[in-house]
């Protein structure tokens, strides 16, 4: 009875989790938007390193995406990530919606594929033990036989998903020029999730910078809106008018 409860609980969670992982990894290696964005990052890196031994790179480590915000210009508030987003806004605006192609990315970051594989193996072993015990019985309960058949089908489906995910993980490692032996899917997903979040933040910061620049320019050009209260205060301080605010009130003629 305990195996039945555990099995249904685990299989109903493992299945959807694996499906979302598979969908996310497939999107990583097939997204033209992401591919274009990464090529742009590579081009920017090669431009900055032009003339150096590593100025003609053909690839870069995925985790390097998180270092773009550490490269600063003369203005300490403006980073290479801001510049990247600025270029994207001006020339490749459709890249800004890259996150939309990975609806399960954030959720998939917290899924440990190794742990799922181990749990599936444990369930498989326990199911085999149950099958062996049932085969020794002369007249096993019908509901138990039904459960075993259902469990076998679900186990086959779970194992097929894990095999598919392993294949895609290897393809993902190859796609990003990583060593299969050291490649960790969870780290890869977390890197992209963090990178997309940083891009969103940089986009918001650019808007704020733009507003501040426009405000500063407006002030320099003397286009600030007239503030009568400010003028009254200044006139009082300089003695150009008596300290009587009522002089500014409208008094209709009687």
PDB file of C-alpha atoms in Angstrom:
ATOM      1  CA  UNK A   1       0.000   0.000   0.000  1.00  0.00           C
ATOM      2  CA  UNK A   2       2.833   2.365   0.897  1.00  0.00           C
ATOM      3  CA  UNK A   3       4.510   1.791  -2.473  1.00  0.00           C
ATOM      4  CA  UNK A   4       1.277   2.640  -4.268  1.00  0.00           C
ATOM      5  CA  UNK A   5       0.953   5.973  -2.471  1.00  0.00           C
ATOM      6  CA  UNK A   6       4.615   6.851  -2.956  1.00  0.00           C
ATOM      7  CA  UNK A   7       4.604   5.760  -6.563  1.00  0.00           C
ATOM      8  CA  UNK A   8       1.639   7.866  -7.626  1.00  0.00           C
ATOM      9  CA  UNK A   9       2.938  10.866  -5.686  1.00  0.00           C
ATOM     10  CA  UNK A  10       6.403  10.644  -7.245  1.00  0.00           C
ATOM     11  CA  UNK A  11       5.353   9.784 -10.787  1.00  0.00           C
ATOM     12  CA  UNK A  12       2.827  12.624 -10.899  1.00  0.00           C
ATOM     13  CA  UNK A  13       5.602  15.063  -9.961  1.00  0.00           C
ATOM     14  CA  UNK A  14       8.524  13.551 -11.890  1.00  0.00           C
ATOM     15  CA  UNK A  15       6.671  13.357 -15.193  1.00  0.00           C
ATOM     16  CA  UNK A  16       5.740  17.053 -15.543  1.00  0.00           C
ATOM     17  CA  UNK A  17       9.110  18.156 -14.127  1.00  0.00           C
ATOM     18  CA  UNK A  18      10.989  16.110 -16.719  1.00  0.00           C
ATOM     19  CA  UNK A  19       8.708  17.339 -19.501  1.00  0.00           C
ATOM     20  CA  UNK A  20       9.420  20.978 -18.590  1.00  0.00           C
ATOM     21  CA  UNK A  21      13.142  20.296 -18.451  1.00  0.00           C
ATOM     22  CA  UNK A  22      13.074  18.614 -21.848  1.00  0.00           C
ATOM     23  CA  UNK A  23      11.120  21.515 -23.345  1.00  0.00           C
ATOM     24  CA  UNK A  24      13.522  24.071 -21.844  1.00  0.00           C
ATOM     25  CA  UNK A  25      16.685  22.325 -23.026  1.00  0.00           C
ATOM     26  CA  UNK A  26      15.250  21.878 -26.522  1.00  0.00           C
ATOM     27  CA  UNK A  27      14.498  25.601 -26.597  1.00  0.00           C
ATOM     28  CA  UNK A  28      18.067  26.444 -25.548  1.00  0.00           C
ATOM     29  CA  UNK A  29      19.599  24.624 -28.489  1.00  0.00           C
ATOM     30  CA  UNK A  30      17.002  25.603 -31.093  1.00  0.00           C
ATOM     31  CA  UNK A  31      16.160  29.230 -30.258  1.00  0.00           C
ATOM     32  CA  UNK A  32      17.285  31.525 -33.068  1.00  0.00           C
ATOM     33  CA  UNK A  33      16.721  34.528 -30.815  1.00  0.00           C
ATOM     34  CA  UNK A  34      19.086  33.225 -28.149  1.00  0.00           C
ATOM     35  CA  UNK A  35      21.603  32.207 -30.797  1.00  0.00           C
ATOM     36  CA  UNK A  36      21.587  35.720 -32.257  1.00  0.00           C
ATOM     37  CA  UNK A  37      21.942  37.303 -28.828  1.00  0.00           C
ATOM     38  CA  UNK A  38      24.914  35.095 -27.946  1.00  0.00           C
ATOM     39  CA  UNK A  39      26.579  35.900 -31.273  1.00  0.00           C
ATOM     40  CA  UNK A  40      26.176  39.577 -30.438  1.00  0.00           C
ATOM     41  CA  UNK A  41      27.839  39.039 -27.051  1.00  0.00           C
ATOM     42  CA  UNK A  42      30.690  37.232 -28.801  1.00  0.00           C
ATOM     43  CA  UNK A  43      31.102  40.075 -31.303  1.00  0.00           C
ATOM     44  CA  UNK A  44      31.202  42.668 -28.511  1.00  0.00           C
ATOM     45  CA  UNK A  45      33.812  40.655 -26.656  1.00  0.00           C
ATOM     46  CA  UNK A  46      35.981  40.316 -29.756  1.00  0.00           C
ATOM     47  CA  UNK A  47      35.640  44.035 -30.452  1.00  0.00           C
ATOM     48  CA  UNK A  48      36.811  44.937 -26.944  1.00  0.00           C
ATOM     49  CA  UNK A  49      39.696  42.470 -27.154  1.00  0.00           C
ATOM     50  CA  UNK A  50      40.733  43.392 -30.682  1.00  0.00           C
ATOM     51  CA  UNK A  51      44.481  43.159 -31.123  1.00  0.00           C
ATOM     52  CA  UNK A  52      44.874  40.748 -28.227  1.00  0.00           C
ATOM     53  CA  UNK A  53      45.594  37.034 -28.413  1.00  0.00           C
ATOM     54  CA  UNK A  54      42.008  36.223 -27.412  1.00  0.00           C
ATOM     55  CA  UNK A  55      40.430  38.881 -29.607  1.00  0.00           C
ATOM     56  CA  UNK A  56      39.222  36.461 -32.265  1.00  0.00           C
ATOM     57  CA  UNK A  57      37.302  33.992 -30.121  1.00  0.00           C
ATOM     58  CA  UNK A  58      34.794  31.627 -31.691  1.00  0.00           C
ATOM     59  CA  UNK A  59      33.027  30.786 -28.428  1.00  0.00           C
ATOM     60  CA  UNK A  60      32.903  31.720 -24.755  1.00  0.00           C
ATOM     61  CA  UNK A  61      32.004  30.124 -21.453  1.00  0.00           C
ATOM     62  CA  UNK A  62      28.334  30.403 -20.557  1.00  0.00           C
ATOM     63  CA  UNK A  63      29.119  31.784 -17.112  1.00  0.00           C
ATOM     64  CA  UNK A  64      30.869  34.724 -18.810  1.00  0.00           C
ATOM     65  CA  UNK A  65      27.408  36.153 -19.463  1.00  0.00           C
ATOM     66  CA  UNK A  66      27.169  37.039 -15.783  1.00  0.00           C
ATOM     67  CA  UNK A  67      30.418  39.032 -15.935  1.00  0.00           C
ATOM     68  CA  UNK A  68      29.134  41.582 -18.450  1.00  0.00           C
ATOM     69  CA  UNK A  69      27.788  43.702 -15.602  1.00  0.00           C
ATOM     70  CA  UNK A  70      31.278  43.788 -14.044  1.00  0.00           C
ATOM     71  CA  UNK A  71      32.863  45.532 -17.051  1.00  0.00           C
ATOM     72  CA  UNK A  72      32.352  49.264 -16.506  1.00  0.00           C
ATOM     73  CA  UNK A  73      32.891  52.328 -18.650  1.00  0.00           C
ATOM     74  CA  UNK A  74      34.203  55.729 -17.567  1.00  0.00           C
ATOM     75  CA  UNK A  75      30.758  56.224 -16.075  1.00  0.00           C
ATOM     76  CA  UNK A  76      30.733  53.640 -13.252  1.00  0.00           C
ATOM     77  CA  UNK A  77      26.970  53.262 -13.594  1.00  0.00           C
ATOM     78  CA  UNK A  78      27.251  52.181 -17.229  1.00  0.00           C
ATOM     79  CA  UNK A  79      28.408  48.603 -17.817  1.00  0.00           C
ATOM     80  CA  UNK A  80      28.997  46.380 -20.810  1.00  0.00           C
ATOM     81  CA  UNK A  81      25.621  44.807 -20.092  1.00  0.00           C
ATOM     82  CA  UNK A  82      23.983  48.227 -20.438  1.00  0.00           C
ATOM     83  CA  UNK A  83      25.781  48.696 -23.748  1.00  0.00           C
ATOM     84  CA  UNK A  84      24.626  45.269 -24.935  1.00  0.00           C
ATOM     85  CA  UNK A  85      21.009  46.066 -24.082  1.00  0.00           C
ATOM     86  CA  UNK A  86      21.372  49.471 -25.743  1.00  0.00           C
ATOM     87  CA  UNK A  87      22.600  47.863 -28.970  1.00  0.00           C
ATOM     88  CA  UNK A  88      19.783  45.330 -28.797  1.00  0.00           C
ATOM     89  CA  UNK A  89      17.199  48.083 -28.322  1.00  0.00           C
ATOM     90  CA  UNK A  90      18.487  49.990 -31.329  1.00  0.00           C
ATOM     91  CA  UNK A  91      19.189  47.176 -33.780  1.00  0.00           C
ATOM     92  CA  UNK A  92      17.704  43.890 -32.529  1.00  0.00           C
ATOM     93  CA  UNK A  93      14.633  44.777 -30.412  1.00  0.00           C
ATOM     94  CA  UNK A  94      13.142  41.306 -30.838  1.00  0.00           C
ATOM     95  CA  UNK A  95      16.027  39.918 -28.744  1.00  0.00           C
ATOM     96  CA  UNK A  96      14.530  41.624 -25.691  1.00  0.00           C
ATOM     97  CA  UNK A  97      11.720  39.062 -25.634  1.00  0.00           C
ATOM     98  CA  UNK A  98      14.113  36.105 -25.508  1.00  0.00           C
ATOM     99  CA  UNK A  99      12.916  35.129 -22.022  1.00  0.00           C
ATOM    100  CA  UNK A 100       9.429  34.478 -23.418  1.00  0.00           C
ATOM    101  CA  UNK A 101      10.804  31.485 -25.307  1.00  0.00           C
ATOM    102  CA  UNK A 102      11.661  29.785 -22.002  1.00  0.00           C
ATOM    103  CA  UNK A 103       8.464  29.808 -19.908  1.00  0.00           C
ATOM    104  CA  UNK A 104       9.680  27.006 -17.608  1.00  0.00           C
ATOM    105  CA  UNK A 105      13.279  28.173 -17.214  1.00  0.00           C
ATOM    106  CA  UNK A 106      13.057  29.567 -13.691  1.00  0.00           C
ATOM    107  CA  UNK A 107      11.069  26.577 -12.460  1.00  0.00           C
ATOM    108  CA  UNK A 108      13.452  24.107 -14.096  1.00  0.00           C
ATOM    109  CA  UNK A 109      16.463  25.653 -12.363  1.00  0.00           C
ATOM    110  CA  UNK A 110      15.397  24.071  -9.097  1.00  0.00           C
ATOM    111  CA  UNK A 111      15.051  20.562 -10.505  1.00  0.00           C
ATOM    112  CA  UNK A 112      17.919  18.184  -9.780  1.00  0.00           C
ATOM    113  CA  UNK A 113      17.994  15.643 -12.593  1.00  0.00           C
ATOM    114  CA  UNK A 114      20.459  13.409 -10.747  1.00  0.00           C
ATOM    115  CA  UNK A 115      18.127  13.163  -7.750  1.00  0.00           C
ATOM    116  CA  UNK A 116      15.146  12.369  -9.978  1.00  0.00           C
ATOM    117  CA  UNK A 117      17.082   9.609 -11.743  1.00  0.00           C
ATOM    118  CA  UNK A 118      18.043   8.042  -8.417  1.00  0.00           C
ATOM    119  CA  UNK A 119      14.471   8.157  -7.138  1.00  0.00           C
ATOM    120  CA  UNK A 120      13.178   6.578 -10.342  1.00  0.00           C
ATOM    121  CA  UNK A 121      15.723   3.774  -9.976  1.00  0.00           C
ATOM    122  CA  UNK A 122      14.601   3.197  -6.383  1.00  0.00           C
ATOM    123  CA  UNK A 123      10.969   3.017  -7.451  1.00  0.00           C
ATOM    124  CA  UNK A 124      11.898   0.605 -10.216  1.00  0.00           C
ATOM    125  CA  UNK A 125      13.685  -1.698  -7.764  1.00  0.00           C
ATOM    126  CA  UNK A 126      10.807  -1.649  -5.291  1.00  0.00           C
ATOM    127  CA  UNK A 127       8.335  -2.329  -8.071  1.00  0.00           C
ATOM    128  CA  UNK A 128      10.351  -5.373  -9.152  1.00  0.00           C
ATOM    129  CA  UNK A 129      10.303  -6.670  -5.578  1.00  0.00           C
ATOM    130  CA  UNK A 130       6.529  -6.287  -5.504  1.00  0.00           C
ATOM    131  CA  UNK A 131       6.169  -8.072  -8.841  1.00  0.00           C
ATOM    132  CA  UNK A 132       8.276 -10.990  -7.592  1.00  0.00           C
ATOM    133  CA  UNK A 133       6.155 -11.266  -4.462  1.00  0.00           C
ATOM    134  CA  UNK A 134       2.894 -11.169  -6.403  1.00  0.00           C
ATOM    135  CA  UNK A 135       4.084 -13.851  -8.808  1.00  0.00           C
ATOM    136  CA  UNK A 136       4.499 -16.207  -5.851  1.00  0.00           C
ATOM    137  CA  UNK A 137       0.892 -15.734  -4.757  1.00  0.00           C
ATOM    138  CA  UNK A 138      -1.782 -18.104  -6.017  1.00  0.00           C
ATOM    139  CA  UNK A 139      -4.574 -15.568  -6.153  1.00  0.00           C
ATOM    140  CA  UNK A 140      -3.269 -11.985  -5.915  1.00  0.00           C
ATOM    141  CA  UNK A 141      -5.837  -9.165  -5.554  1.00  0.00           C
ATOM    142  CA  UNK A 142      -7.113  -7.806  -8.846  1.00  0.00           C
ATOM    143  CA  UNK A 143      -6.510  -4.198  -7.847  1.00  0.00           C
ATOM    144  CA  UNK A 144      -2.881  -5.032  -7.077  1.00  0.00           C
ATOM    145  CA  UNK A 145      -2.404  -6.546 -10.521  1.00  0.00           C
ATOM    146  CA  UNK A 146      -3.982  -3.462 -12.071  1.00  0.00           C
ATOM    147  CA  UNK A 147      -1.652  -1.215 -10.100  1.00  0.00           C
ATOM    148  CA  UNK A 148       1.403  -3.190 -11.220  1.00  0.00           C
ATOM    149  CA  UNK A 149       0.452  -2.930 -14.885  1.00  0.00           C
ATOM    150  CA  UNK A 150      -0.190   0.795 -14.555  1.00  0.00           C
ATOM    151  CA  UNK A 151       3.044   1.291 -12.631  1.00  0.00           C
ATOM    152  CA  UNK A 152       5.056  -0.580 -15.261  1.00  0.00           C
ATOM    153  CA  UNK A 153       3.660   1.649 -17.996  1.00  0.00           C
ATOM    154  CA  UNK A 154       4.388   4.815 -16.046  1.00  0.00           C
ATOM    155  CA  UNK A 155       7.897   3.619 -15.182  1.00  0.00           C
ATOM    156  CA  UNK A 156       8.615   2.969 -18.850  1.00  0.00           C
ATOM    157  CA  UNK A 157       7.455   6.492 -19.659  1.00  0.00           C
ATOM    158  CA  UNK A 158       9.595   8.017 -16.900  1.00  0.00           C
ATOM    159  CA  UNK A 159      12.658   6.095 -18.017  1.00  0.00           C
ATOM    160  CA  UNK A 160      12.066   7.179 -21.611  1.00  0.00           C
ATOM    161  CA  UNK A 161      11.952  10.791 -20.424  1.00  0.00           C
ATOM    162  CA  UNK A 162      15.216  10.457 -18.486  1.00  0.00           C
ATOM    163  CA  UNK A 163      16.922   8.909 -21.514  1.00  0.00           C
ATOM    164  CA  UNK A 164      15.664  11.739 -23.716  1.00  0.00           C
ATOM    165  CA  UNK A 165      16.791  14.343 -21.194  1.00  0.00           C
ATOM    166  CA  UNK A 166      20.255  12.781 -21.030  1.00  0.00           C
ATOM    167  CA  UNK A 167      20.512  12.940 -24.820  1.00  0.00           C
ATOM    168  CA  UNK A 168      19.447  16.584 -24.855  1.00  0.00           C
ATOM    169  CA  UNK A 169      21.831  17.444 -22.020  1.00  0.00           C
ATOM    170  CA  UNK A 170      24.742  16.057 -24.039  1.00  0.00           C
ATOM    171  CA  UNK A 171      23.556  17.979 -27.099  1.00  0.00           C
ATOM    172  CA  UNK A 172      23.334  21.114 -24.960  1.00  0.00           C
ATOM    173  CA  UNK A 173      26.912  20.643 -23.752  1.00  0.00           C
ATOM    174  CA  UNK A 174      28.109  20.217 -27.334  1.00  0.00           C
ATOM    175  CA  UNK A 175      26.085  23.215 -28.507  1.00  0.00           C
ATOM    176  CA  UNK A 176      27.707  25.513 -25.955  1.00  0.00           C
ATOM    177  CA  UNK A 177      31.167  23.983 -26.487  1.00  0.00           C
ATOM    178  CA  UNK A 178      31.295  22.527 -22.988  1.00  0.00           C
ATOM    179  CA  UNK A 179      32.819  19.238 -21.868  1.00  0.00           C
ATOM    180  CA  UNK A 180      30.089  16.646 -21.389  1.00  0.00           C
ATOM    181  CA  UNK A 181      31.822  15.188 -18.345  1.00  0.00           C
ATOM    182  CA  UNK A 182      31.863  18.496 -16.458  1.00  0.00           C
ATOM    183  CA  UNK A 183      28.688  20.040 -17.868  1.00  0.00           C
ATOM    184  CA  UNK A 184      25.934  20.592 -15.296  1.00  0.00           C
ATOM    185  CA  UNK A 185      22.509  21.282 -16.729  1.00  0.00           C
ATOM    186  CA  UNK A 186      21.230  22.927 -13.542  1.00  0.00           C
ATOM    187  CA  UNK A 187      24.129  25.415 -13.562  1.00  0.00           C
ATOM    188  CA  UNK A 188      23.534  26.182 -17.226  1.00  0.00           C
ATOM    189  CA  UNK A 189      19.845  26.876 -16.668  1.00  0.00           C
ATOM    190  CA  UNK A 190      20.561  29.024 -13.620  1.00  0.00           C
ATOM    191  CA  UNK A 191      23.105  31.065 -15.575  1.00  0.00           C
ATOM    192  CA  UNK A 192      20.628  31.877 -18.325  1.00  0.00           C
ATOM    193  CA  UNK A 193      17.866  32.641 -15.842  1.00  0.00           C
ATOM    194  CA  UNK A 194      20.128  35.080 -13.993  1.00  0.00           C
ATOM    195  CA  UNK A 195      21.375  36.598 -17.256  1.00  0.00           C
ATOM    196  CA  UNK A 196      17.849  37.281 -18.493  1.00  0.00           C
ATOM    197  CA  UNK A 197      16.982  38.872 -15.148  1.00  0.00           C
ATOM    198  CA  UNK A 198      20.068  41.076 -15.366  1.00  0.00           C
ATOM    199  CA  UNK A 199      19.101  42.106 -18.884  1.00  0.00           C
ATOM    200  CA  UNK A 200      15.657  43.140 -17.660  1.00  0.00           C
ATOM    201  CA  UNK A 201      17.235  45.169 -14.847  1.00  0.00           C
ATOM    202  CA  UNK A 202      19.681  46.816 -17.246  1.00  0.00           C
ATOM    203  CA  UNK A 203      16.799  47.778 -19.531  1.00  0.00           C
ATOM    204  CA  UNK A 204      14.991  49.454 -16.636  1.00  0.00           C
ATOM    205  CA  UNK A 205      18.179  51.222 -15.543  1.00  0.00           C
ATOM    206  CA  UNK A 206      18.700  52.553 -19.073  1.00  0.00           C
ATOM    207  CA  UNK A 207      15.207  54.030 -19.001  1.00  0.00           C
ATOM    208  CA  UNK A 208      16.013  55.728 -15.699  1.00  0.00           C
ATOM    209  CA  UNK A 209      19.325  57.034 -17.062  1.00  0.00           C
ATOM    210  CA  UNK A 210      17.521  58.406 -20.101  1.00  0.00           C
ATOM    211  CA  UNK A 211      14.980  60.197 -17.912  1.00  0.00           C
ATOM    212  CA  UNK A 212      17.736  61.694 -15.777  1.00  0.00           C
ATOM    213  CA  UNK A 213      19.637  62.883 -18.856  1.00  0.00           C
ATOM    214  CA  UNK A 214      16.518  64.494 -20.306  1.00  0.00           C
ATOM    215  CA  UNK A 215      15.776  66.160 -16.993  1.00  0.00           C
ATOM    216  CA  UNK A 216      19.339  67.473 -16.721  1.00  0.00           C
ATOM    217  CA  UNK A 217      19.229  68.774 -20.292  1.00  0.00           C
ATOM    218  CA  UNK A 218      15.902  70.448 -19.657  1.00  0.00           C
ATOM    219  CA  UNK A 219      17.319  72.138 -16.578  1.00  0.00           C
ATOM    220  CA  UNK A 220      20.381  73.347 -18.468  1.00  0.00           C
ATOM    221  CA  UNK A 221      18.223  74.839 -21.194  1.00  0.00           C
ATOM    222  CA  UNK A 222      16.128  76.651 -18.618  1.00  0.00           C
ATOM    223  CA  UNK A 223      12.986  74.801 -19.591  1.00  0.00           C
ATOM    224  CA  UNK A 224      11.911  73.883 -16.085  1.00  0.00           C
ATOM    225  CA  UNK A 225       8.289  74.672 -15.330  1.00  0.00           C
ATOM    226  CA  UNK A 226       7.584  77.959 -13.552  1.00  0.00           C
ATOM    227  CA  UNK A 227       7.045  77.512  -9.822  1.00  0.00           C
ATOM    228  CA  UNK A 228       5.268  80.573  -8.329  1.00  0.00           C
ATOM    229  CA  UNK A 229       5.829  79.387  -4.765  1.00  0.00           C
ATOM    230  CA  UNK A 230       9.569  79.229  -5.398  1.00  0.00           C
ATOM    231  CA  UNK A 231       9.534  82.778  -6.798  1.00  0.00           C
ATOM    232  CA  UNK A 232       7.567  84.068  -3.796  1.00  0.00           C
ATOM    233  CA  UNK A 233      10.081  82.488  -1.436  1.00  0.00           C
ATOM    234  CA  UNK A 234      13.010  84.040  -3.301  1.00  0.00           C
ATOM    235  CA  UNK A 235      11.381  87.485  -3.343  1.00  0.00           C
ATOM    236  CA  UNK A 236      10.727  87.343   0.389  1.00  0.00           C
ATOM    237  CA  UNK A 237      14.339  86.413   1.076  1.00  0.00           C
ATOM    238  CA  UNK A 238      15.691  89.238  -1.061  1.00  0.00           C
ATOM    239  CA  UNK A 239      13.303  91.807   0.434  1.00  0.00           C
ATOM    240  CA  UNK A 240      11.659  92.615  -2.883  1.00  0.00           C
ATOM    241  CA  UNK A 241       8.182  92.118  -1.448  1.00  0.00           C
ATOM    242  CA  UNK A 242       6.509  92.138   1.965  1.00  0.00           C
ATOM    243  CA  UNK A 243       5.960  88.834   3.700  1.00  0.00           C
ATOM    244  CA  UNK A 244       2.296  88.743   2.836  1.00  0.00           C
ATOM    245  CA  UNK A 245       1.191  85.796   0.715  1.00  0.00           C
ATOM    246  CA  UNK A 246      -2.243  87.276   0.313  1.00  0.00           C
ATOM    247  CA  UNK A 247      -0.872  89.773  -2.177  1.00  0.00           C
ATOM    248  CA  UNK A 248      -0.976  86.891  -4.664  1.00  0.00           C
ATOM    249  CA  UNK A 249      -4.609  86.027  -4.078  1.00  0.00           C
ATOM    250  CA  UNK A 250      -7.241  87.002  -6.594  1.00  0.00           C
ATOM    251  CA  UNK A 251      -9.617  89.668  -5.261  1.00  0.00           C
ATOM    252  CA  UNK A 252     -12.606  90.422  -7.484  1.00  0.00           C
ATOM    253  CA  UNK A 253     -13.711  94.044  -7.707  1.00  0.00           C
ATOM    254  CA  UNK A 254     -16.816  94.829  -5.679  1.00  0.00           C
TER     255      UNK A 254
END
